[in-house]
Structure formats: structure tokens, C-alpha cells
Amino acid sequence: MTKKYADVIIDISHEALDKVFQYRVPFSLQGEIRPGVRVQIPFGKGNQVREGYVISLSETADYPEDLIKEILALSPGSVAMESQMIRLAAFLKDRYGSSMYQALKTVMPVKKTVARKKKTDVTLRLTVPEAEEILRLWEKRNYRVRSRFLAALLQRPDHTLSGDEIKQIGSISQKDLKKMEEQGIITLQNRMLYRNPFSSLQKKEERVPLNLEQSAVLEEFTGDYEAGERKTYLLHGVTGSGKTEVYMALIEVVLGMGKQAIVLIPEISLTFQTVRRFYERFGEQVAVIHSRMSQGEKSDSYMRIEQGEANIVVGPRSALFAPTGNLGLIVIDEEHDGAYKSDSTPKYHARETAIFRAGMTGASVVLGSATPSMESYTRAQRGEYTLWTLKKRGGDAVLPRVSIVDLKEEFHQGNRSVFSASLREKIRERLERKEQIMLFLNRRGFAGFVSCRACGTVIKCPHCDISLTYHRDGTLRCHYCGFSSPYSRECPVCRRPHVAAFGLGTEKVETALAEEFPGARVLRMDMDTTRRKHSHQKMLEAFGGGQADILLGTQMIVKGHDYENVTLVGILAADLSLHSHDFRSGERTFQLLCQAAGRAGRGKKQGEVVIQTYSPDHYAIRTAADQDYYRFYEEEAAYRKMLRYPPWSHMLVILVQSGEESQAALAVQRIQKMIVQSQSGSQNPVSVLNPGQASLAKLKDTYRQVIYLKHTEAERLLDLKDRLQAVIDTHPLFAGVSVQYDFDPMNSY
Ligand code: ADP
Ligand code: ZN
């Protein structure tokens, strides 16, 4: 059906996004009107001609026909920033499921006018003899304040005083300054001072010469870029192989051609060192965006970007929507990281969205990682992305030695401590040699997986090969199929009473360290100790400066830090992420272990890594210990293919929430029925995994139910989503219910 109506907004600002007006699309313009285009419309009582942006199209009118006016024309001229953002929002809405309003709010920066720190420069307008004459006159009349001021101005070689200098002279008022300006004696110039959180950093001129592998990458990119080819590249390089150096070299190419670059990093406070390196290389050309910035800092950064004063944007996921008018390159560092998936609606993935934005504006995309996501590596294998590989560490550093400790053995030998005999010995050694240690407790994805302490058996769902989750009501459940069984201490394999939910926190480990190594200085870094702004950075700097012997922390300690003196990394329980109840747990574990291991031996001394685990034979752990990405990929790919998990299929999660338990359940049943009906007779139907409670079944008094859908073609799922949403929008059953979508989820529900 033709889309005859267009929703138009007139003022594109965060505050006005919900003021949407419907217009008819004239026959002559059908096909040309799509989200993002600028149009001329009659507006208000007098039908003045105004400009607006089309944000979406529909087949049906929301008002009586005769009340709807017609679009007059397409606006001439180049595509503005706003158009790009609207197209991007339309992409987010269609792909990830949200309202247009939610999508627009995601891509549009808040344009609050926050008071910018203003400073006034004063420059002399008169010639020196003229000014000296006035000075003499003022002195005669005893205008002391003004005389002193004018004298100071005359003394300066450039006859200019900055705001700060004026303050130092003191006592001259704004009123006096204004008056002097009116008399034509001076000019006042307001300078905006952009708040720069990294202003203390100095630009450095020296460069490391690229090695052969790095140079090859630069050469290929430059060749493509100059030939006008825009591609997506995957840079696979072991930790410390110099990926960041490569990004900077590529950015230089792009800047040289007058374009801008966006660099995404997973979480800025964890990757302070990366930001610092960009700043040292490119100085004031860098605008940093991050979540803990004040509103003022953010809007300053956006302003510098919009005005083309800053050409490199560095920031987390949301920096993807920076208003770069001349975008040439998007770099996504640590592209496998879960932080690139938004956890609020629209639940977009920055990688896919970046590729879409790049395609729209003629930019290239570089994805970088030591452990590429299954998605990206598979696409590179299929030739959709160009693969670059860096095999060697950049400087002289060599990869660390890794050993695996079987915690079941330790248990049998009567060791109930969190440290195995071997790890304990190695910690003691390092403490004696005054070398530093990092201890890593991986808690992400941990939702009470249940295992036998004696034999290591993990209690799994008989239908899904996914570990069961312990619920407080005394049951074990599968969150994919709803299977449930009563919890028992007895192990189904070895029959001994050692089955328990795994519970180990950083605080417990800290206590254990204090008992076993009383003299050691321990720094604990986790959600609790890093709430304050800059606290990450301060703690990491303190550790880097040798103020502690042991850094103990969650995954936040494994990212992007180089410590010369760290020669031992201990991973206390590698299983914690292995048996979380979703199909990505193997991949996530491999990534975390590789990253953690990569922290050891970044300097001249040989590094060592100890991995403690109940599953020493698991492929994710073995391959991580060998730092063998290829073997990991093969094993993981076999598993994903067999069970048709992404990237060999797409998944759509439908999350249904309601304050009423029965309403949530009814709504989910209804959705399931609609899906099944719409699939009847289909050759290749969408698979529907049975609906059930989410693992977080109740959150803030809201009941949560989920359905997982799976199909090899994304379009099938997206189409189904749109048809469901059309019913949900109108059917009274869904009145008190919120329905959210998560396309290709990174987390389980
Ligand atoms: P990655 O981003 O892959 O972890 P980095 O770019 O941070 O790697 O490089 C790791 C270390 O190696 C850094 O200290 C960096 O300065 C150094 N390095 C990178 N490339 C080279 C090179 N070609 N020659 C010497 N040192 C290098
Ligand atoms: Zn199951």
C-alpha cells in the first residue's frame, strides 16, 4: 500500500520532538518523501510556509481527511545534519523496535543552553599616542582605576588583556569597560571557554614508527580510501599488538582529507589511557564525550564538533550520534564488548548502527579487537568485512605463560580457601620481589549458576544445554524453555551433597587476602568502590604508581591498562561467566580470560597467568589459556551452528511487563498465539521458544515475561515484530502492559 501520510516535526530539538503534525503526501511527491527529508508545509491558521522534517510515513490518517493539509514541496539544498539523524532514528526504530519518539530522543543530543563560562578579552582600539593622551587626562582628573587599567593595557606588547589578567589588575567594573568600549577606546571580545576535562594533557610530538604488520594495514586502508572505497574492516590483533597506534594512523589519513572521525570505546572511565593517547596525539582536535560528563561539558563538546573545531570524537556508544557533519571514519575499539548494546529501548547495537551511519554518509568503519565477536569474525570469514591481522605485540613484550588450576582437585585435597596452593605460592613470590599482582573475579553474567563443588558438574537444562538458575523459591529453572526442577544438594552425577549456587564476591576475597597475606597492600575495585566521578582513574593511577601490591577487582580492571610491574594475573573463578544461562557465555568467558591474561607482562619482565576453574577442560578456558582465538572460534562456531544460535540465526526477545502478574501472563499468551497463527502453513516458520518468566521475574514491582523468537532471516523477525506491534497498539488487552523488543540480544532475560 502506498504511504499517503507523513508525520512532520518543525522544531528539531530534544524538547519539541513530541510535537508531530500529520500531512498528506501529494501524488507527485510519492516515492520522494521518506524519513529525514526536509519539506515545506503550510502551518497554522494563516497557512504560512514553514520547513519541517518528515520523521515517518503511514498508510492511514489519524484525523479526518479534510483536516489534513498537504505537503507543498521538498525543500531544496543539501541534506542537513537533522535529516541524517532522522534517518538514523528510523533505522533504530525499524530494526530494534521502539517508537519514533524514543528513537529520535536517542539520536538527538540534548541541546540545552547551559551557561558557558564566558571570559572577556580587552584590546586597545586607539593608537598608542591617542591612548597616552587619554591616560594623561585621566591621571590629571584622578580617575585612578581607569588609569591603572589603561596603563596596563599600554604596557602589553599586543595591547590586549585576557579576562584573567584584568581580574588580577582588579577593581575595574564591567560598567566601566562597557563605557570605554562605547567611547571607542577598547574592544571587548567574549570568548567561549570550552570546558575540557582533559585540558591538563599536553600534545606530544614523538611517534612510534609502525612495524611491518601495522604498516601493511595503513597502506591498504589508504589505498582504499584514496580510491573512494568505503568498507568495514575488522582489525584482529592480540592484546598489545598496537591496534590503538593503527587507529591513530588511519585517523590521520582521514583528517588529511578534511574529514572527521568517531572513535568508540566501551566505557570511558575504564579506558582512560586510550583517551589520553588520543589527546596526546591530536590535542585540541579531540572532543571527548562520556556518560559522567556534566551537561555543560557535553554540550560544549557537541558544539565544538558541530562547528568543525573538533574533528575527532572519542566516547562510548552514544558518541556514535555526535553531530559530525563530515564523517569519514568510525572506529570501534574492543568491538566485541557488551557495552555496545544499549540496554534501554531502542536496544540498538553500536556496531550495526555505525555501519548504517557510515553507509549513509560515505564513511569507513574499523572494528578492532583481540577477541572479535562471533558475529564480526563470521562476517569477515564470509567476506563482508575486510580482515586485518596483527600477530605480534607492538614493542618487545612477549605473551605471558598461562597455567590452569583445577579447583575440584583443590577441594579434594582439603583446600577450602579461594586461593589454590599454586596461586598462593605465586602471590607470595611476587610480594617478595616487589612486583605487582592483579586478581580478577569475573562476576558478569553471574546469576546463581549451580554446580557440584566435588565433581564440578554444572546442573543444566535437559532441553537447552544452558545452565539452570537458582531461584529463591527453591527451584532451578531454564530461562530459555521454562523447564524447572526442585533444587537439591545431591549431585546427579557423583551423588554427594555438594551442590550449591556459586557465590563469591570481591569483599570476601579481600578478607581472605588480609588473612593470608597480612602485609600486602590491596586495592579493591568494583561497583561499590568506584561510584564517584574519576574514582576509577584515581585508583588505577594509584596502582600504576605503585601504591598497592594487589589490585583486586571485577571485569572493570581488565581493560586497556598497561602496568609495567604487573607480572602475575590470577583469575579466581573462571567458571563464573561460563555457566551463566545464555548461549554467549562461552564467548564472553573466552574474551574476559584473554583480556585478563593480556594484562600480565606488558613490560620487560615475563608475565604469568593462573586460571582457577572447576571446568579445566572446557574449550573456552583451554583456548583462552593458549590464547588461541582460531581454535576457540571453530569450537564455538560448531556449537552455534548446531543449535542455530546467532550469528547462524537472528533472535528477537519480546519482553512483556506489567504491574499485574496475570496481565503480563495473559499478554504473553496472546502474543504467542498471534505468532503461531501467523506462522501456520509457513514452510520455514519462525521458531518460538516457549514463553515464561524472565530470570528477573519481578523487578521494582513489575512482572516480567519473555518470549524468544529465532529465525535465520532478520527480515522475518522484524516483519513479525511490526505486525505484532500494530495489534499491541490497538488491542485493549495490552493497555496496562509494556512490550519491549531486543533484537539479537547480548544479555538473557
Ligand atoms: P593494543 O591497542 O592492540 O592493545 P597498543 O596500541 O596499546 O595495543 O600498543 C601496546 C603498546 O605497544 C603501547 O605501549 C604502544 O605504544 C606500543 N607499540 C605499539 N606499536 C608499536 C610499534 N610499532 N613500535 C613500538 N611500540 C609499539
Ligand atoms: Zn531449557
PDB file of N, CA, C and O in Angstrom, residues 19 49 58 94 235-236 242 279 300 318 339 365 383 472 538 540 680 686 691 703 726 748:
ATOM      1  N   LYS A  19       6.106  17.048  19.292  1.00  0.00           N
ATOM      2  CA  LYS A  19       5.137  17.876  18.567  1.00  0.00           C
ATOM      3  C   LYS A  19       5.158  17.497  17.089  1.00  0.00           C
ATOM      4  O   LYS A  19       5.898  18.044  16.292  1.00  0.00           O
ATOM      5  N   VAL A  49       4.156  29.409   5.178  1.00  0.00           N
ATOM      6  CA  VAL A  49       5.019  28.313   4.736  1.00  0.00           C
ATOM      7  C   VAL A  49       6.162  28.138   5.719  1.00  0.00           C
ATOM      8  O   VAL A  49       6.883  29.090   6.033  1.00  0.00           O
ATOM      9  N   SER A  58       2.861   6.896   7.062  1.00  0.00           N
ATOM     10  CA  SER A  58       1.861   5.895   7.423  1.00  0.00           C
ATOM     11  C   SER A  58       0.817   5.769   6.327  1.00  0.00           C
ATOM     12  O   SER A  58       0.699   6.635   5.457  1.00  0.00           O
ATOM     13  N   ASP A  94      13.013   0.772  13.227  1.00  0.00           N
ATOM     14  CA  ASP A  94      12.629  -0.403  12.444  1.00  0.00           C
ATOM     15  C   ASP A  94      13.372  -1.651  12.887  1.00  0.00           C
ATOM     16  O   ASP A  94      12.806  -2.729  12.944  1.00  0.00           O
ATOM     17  N   LEU A 235      39.900  -5.401  12.487  1.00  0.00           N
ATOM     18  CA  LEU A 235      41.309  -5.459  12.880  1.00  0.00           C
ATOM     19  C   LEU A 235      41.436  -6.419  14.057  1.00  0.00           C
ATOM     20  O   LEU A 235      41.053  -6.105  15.179  1.00  0.00           O
ATOM     21  N   HIS A 236      41.945  -7.609  13.773  1.00  0.00           N
ATOM     22  CA  HIS A 236      42.116  -8.616  14.809  1.00  0.00           C
ATOM     23  C   HIS A 236      43.577  -8.614  15.230  1.00  0.00           C
ATOM     24  O   HIS A 236      44.445  -9.014  14.460  1.00  0.00           O
ATOM     25  N   GLY A 242      49.282  -3.231  19.181  1.00  0.00           N
ATOM     26  CA  GLY A 242      49.395  -1.895  18.597  1.00  0.00           C
ATOM     27  C   GLY A 242      48.185  -1.480  17.779  1.00  0.00           C
ATOM     28  O   GLY A 242      48.304  -0.708  16.827  1.00  0.00           O
ATOM     29  N   TYR A 279      44.418  12.111  23.002  1.00  0.00           N
ATOM     30  CA  TYR A 279      44.597  13.515  23.314  1.00  0.00           C
ATOM     31  C   TYR A 279      46.038  13.950  23.104  1.00  0.00           C
ATOM     32  O   TYR A 279      46.310  15.023  22.567  1.00  0.00           O
ATOM     33  N   ASP A 300      29.219  21.507  25.316  1.00  0.00           N
ATOM     34  CA  ASP A 300      30.419  22.153  24.766  1.00  0.00           C
ATOM     35  C   ASP A 300      31.078  21.268  23.716  1.00  0.00           C
ATOM     36  O   ASP A 300      31.459  21.732  22.640  1.00  0.00           O
ATOM     37  N   SER A 318      27.085   6.127  22.801  1.00  0.00           N
ATOM     38  CA  SER A 318      26.236   7.235  22.367  1.00  0.00           C
ATOM     39  C   SER A 318      27.004   8.263  21.539  1.00  0.00           C
ATOM     40  O   SER A 318      26.393   9.072  20.838  1.00  0.00           O
ATOM     41  N   ALA A 339      29.105  -3.633  26.122  1.00  0.00           N
ATOM     42  CA  ALA A 339      28.669  -2.261  26.362  1.00  0.00           C
ATOM     43  C   ALA A 339      28.177  -1.582  25.088  1.00  0.00           C
ATOM     44  O   ALA A 339      27.543  -0.531  25.150  1.00  0.00           O
ATOM     45  N   VAL A 365      34.384   1.989   8.296  1.00  0.00           N
ATOM     46  CA  VAL A 365      34.278   1.542   9.683  1.00  0.00           C
ATOM     47  C   VAL A 365      35.434   0.592   9.969  1.00  0.00           C
ATOM     48  O   VAL A 365      35.722  -0.286   9.164  1.00  0.00           O
ATOM     49  N   GLY A 383      33.542 -12.642   3.950  1.00  0.00           N
ATOM     50  CA  GLY A 383      33.984 -11.603   3.025  1.00  0.00           C
ATOM     51  C   GLY A 383      33.191 -10.309   3.113  1.00  0.00           C
ATOM     52  O   GLY A 383      33.400  -9.401   2.314  1.00  0.00           O
ATOM     53  N   ARG A 472      14.950 -18.182  44.404  1.00  0.00           N
ATOM     54  CA  ARG A 472      14.819 -18.192  45.862  1.00  0.00           C
ATOM     55  C   ARG A 472      13.685 -19.090  46.345  1.00  0.00           C
ATOM     56  O   ARG A 472      13.674 -19.504  47.489  1.00  0.00           O
ATOM     57  N   LYS A 538      41.493   7.386  39.379  1.00  0.00           N
ATOM     58  CA  LYS A 538      42.384   7.629  40.512  1.00  0.00           C
ATOM     59  C   LYS A 538      42.931   6.323  41.059  1.00  0.00           C
ATOM     60  O   LYS A 538      44.109   6.205  41.381  1.00  0.00           O
ATOM     61  N   LEU A 540      43.235   3.454  39.485  1.00  0.00           N
ATOM     62  CA  LEU A 540      44.157   2.834  38.545  1.00  0.00           C
ATOM     63  C   LEU A 540      45.498   3.556  38.534  1.00  0.00           C
ATOM     64  O   LEU A 540      46.553   2.941  38.454  1.00  0.00           O
ATOM     65  N   SER A 680       1.221 -20.343  10.638  1.00  0.00           N
ATOM     66  CA  SER A 680       0.651 -21.616  10.200  1.00  0.00           C
ATOM     67  C   SER A 680       0.719 -21.713   8.681  1.00  0.00           C
ATOM     68  O   SER A 680       0.435 -20.761   7.965  1.00  0.00           O
ATOM     69  N   VAL A 686       9.125 -19.146  11.906  1.00  0.00           N
ATOM     70  CA  VAL A 686       9.923 -18.592  12.997  1.00  0.00           C
ATOM     71  C   VAL A 686       9.808 -19.546  14.182  1.00  0.00           C
ATOM     72  O   VAL A 686       8.708 -19.968  14.520  1.00  0.00           O
ATOM     73  N   PRO A 691       7.062 -19.355  26.038  1.00  0.00           N
ATOM     74  CA  PRO A 691       7.090 -18.159  26.883  1.00  0.00           C
ATOM     75  C   PRO A 691       7.272 -18.537  28.346  1.00  0.00           C
ATOM     76  O   PRO A 691       6.936 -19.644  28.760  1.00  0.00           O
ATOM     77  N   TYR A 703       6.041  -7.267  36.837  1.00  0.00           N
ATOM     78  CA  TYR A 703       6.232  -8.675  36.484  1.00  0.00           C
ATOM     79  C   TYR A 703       6.719  -8.775  35.057  1.00  0.00           C
ATOM     80  O   TYR A 703       6.233  -8.065  34.173  1.00  0.00           O
ATOM     81  N   ALA A 726       1.486  -3.557  15.684  1.00  0.00           N
ATOM     82  CA  ALA A 726       0.256  -2.939  15.200  1.00  0.00           C
ATOM     83  C   ALA A 726      -0.939  -3.404  16.033  1.00  0.00           C
ATOM     84  O   ALA A 726      -1.828  -2.612  16.363  1.00  0.00           O
ATOM     85  N   SER A 748      20.698 -12.206  28.524  1.00  0.00           N
ATOM     86  CA  SER A 748      19.488 -13.007  28.577  1.00  0.00           C
ATOM     87  C   SER A 748      18.515 -12.373  29.560  1.00  0.00           C
ATOM     88  O   SER A 748      18.889 -11.531  30.361  1.00  0.00           O
TER      89      SER A 748
END
